[in-house]
Amino acid sequence: MQQPETTKTFRISSDLARRIQDELGENVYLCYQCVKCTSGCPLAEFMDWQPNQIMRALQLGQEDIAFEAQTPWLCASCQTCTTRCPQGLDITAIMEFLTREALQRGYKPQIPQVKIFNEAFLREVRLWGRSYELGLMAEMKLRTRDLFSDLDLAARVVAKNKLGYFPSPARPRLAKEKPAQPVRTRAGATNILGYYPGCSLHSTAKEYNSSAHAVCEVLGLELIEPSGWVCCGSSAAHRADPEQALRLPLINLALVEQNGLDEVAMPCAACFNRHKAVLHELRSDDELRARLSDELGYEYQNSVRVSSLSQAILEHSGVEKVAAAVKKPLKELRLVCYYGCLLTRPPEVTEAAHPENPTDLDELMTALGAKVLDWSYKTVCCGAAHSLTRPDIVLKLSGDLIRHAQEAGAEAIVVACPLCHTNLDARQFQMKLDAPMPVLYFTQLMAVAFGLPEKAAALHKNLVDPRPVLSAKGLIGPL
């Protein structure tokens, strides 16, 4: 007699969901498949499983899907899904958890370059205290055996002298207690702020650093850089080593506090986001704060406010003072302002009032006399997290942004993040564009409008030369 066919039984398991709940405090069963995470994900087109499908797999205990998918490895940590989830789930953190858990369980990384990047980045930070970009790129090339891609980009960056050839070791020294030491100020300074430049502003974003100092001096803002600051850990730490992602920013906040300062301005969006994140964690978890204080040998007093540089300028100077400092109005210069992902997301961390439609840069550029155009791509991800791992993704996402800016009628894009600037400016020659689009830091345009010397704006450092457009507008001298 013919035996009936047997059917494979499927058992729903909550084991992985419990692990996520225990480590992150996130309940994946709250997901009701609204698909907002997928519809808003800038990398969805590159993924094998969509973010909402990964969430369903976690609910059903389908560990093979969760751990063998490329999706968690491709997550750019742009926080769009986390910001828009109606159930308040930190989907970005869940994706990052899956990459760590997969490795611990012996699964091969589905995007090996991401694992290599995380390891190389954190190794540089352990060695030097800061990111050493040349060493990072060299290790990436050797370990991925991809020796010849992006050599054209490297040649252009070297020609602009935008790379630090040697590491700059950082050795922070924390006292046991907060010292009562006065802060020395320069003559004419009306406000004193801590200033955390981050690793990029001492290397690939030198023009941002020089223009930031120059315009703040005009506005009476004194920027004090704490000695011995360390890398914030960027995306590599919070993906691969969550403890370091908290410890590194806390060291910097403690250094600022010990300088007698109650606010620190951060020009880099990623640095701003990482430091805001540790403040958010410490204020909601007393046990964590006590443990980290024991590790550092210093009890952080929670007295330092973290601001983005644009936010600090607006709050301490205001648009009236900025407008009063203008000597060369940016009349008839049509701009779009690009904020990127991390200046505003997620709002419970960044405390952004309008995470989808920020206006700080718009207000500053309007005060300079520019024509700021409306567009719908202010906070769309440029793919910065994959700049060294999947440049094909960066070229697609950043190329789309430039095309949208051109369609809006812009003559230049204004940015406030060195990672965004690298993707939009430095890689632009690799994109198939009809015409180049200048990409400037907001402080560069402020320096131009304030009539500061060309050295302050450092326009010659940009790979897409903005000087022809500015010269045609009469904002700088003829070339």
Tab-separated table of N, CA, C and O in Angstrom, residues 10 41 83 186 212 270 415 451:
chain	number	residue	atom	x	y	z
A	10	PHE	N	6.815	22.618	10.959
A	10	PHE	CA	7.552	23.852	11.238
A	10	PHE	C	7.202	24.325	12.642
A	10	PHE	O	6.028	24.448	12.980
A	41	CYS	N	13.545	52.534	3.509
A	41	CYS	CA	14.958	52.128	3.528
A	41	CYS	C	15.651	52.512	2.224
A	41	CYS	O	15.252	52.063	1.147
A	83	THR	N	13.319	55.701	13.133
A	83	THR	CA	12.587	56.955	13.298
A	83	THR	C	11.124	56.810	12.895
A	83	THR	O	10.231	57.390	13.533
A	186	ARG	N	40.009	84.137	24.527
A	186	ARG	CA	40.693	85.159	23.749
A	186	ARG	C	39.896	86.463	23.833
A	186	ARG	O	38.698	86.471	24.121
A	212	ALA	N	35.358	76.565	9.872
A	212	ALA	CA	34.589	76.596	11.118
A	212	ALA	C	35.238	77.537	12.129
A	212	ALA	O	34.566	78.376	12.754
A	270	ALA	N	28.104	62.271	12.276
A	270	ALA	CA	28.266	60.963	12.902
A	270	ALA	C	28.767	61.110	14.332
A	270	ALA	O	28.281	60.436	15.248
A	415	VAL	N	26.402	71.185	2.802
A	415	VAL	CA	26.410	70.037	3.706
A	415	VAL	C	26.991	70.442	5.054
A	415	VAL	O	27.626	71.487	5.193
A	451	GLY	N	33.437	87.678	3.764
A	451	GLY	CA	34.566	88.350	3.126
A	451	GLY	C	35.909	87.969	3.703
A	451	GLY	O	36.862	88.755	3.638
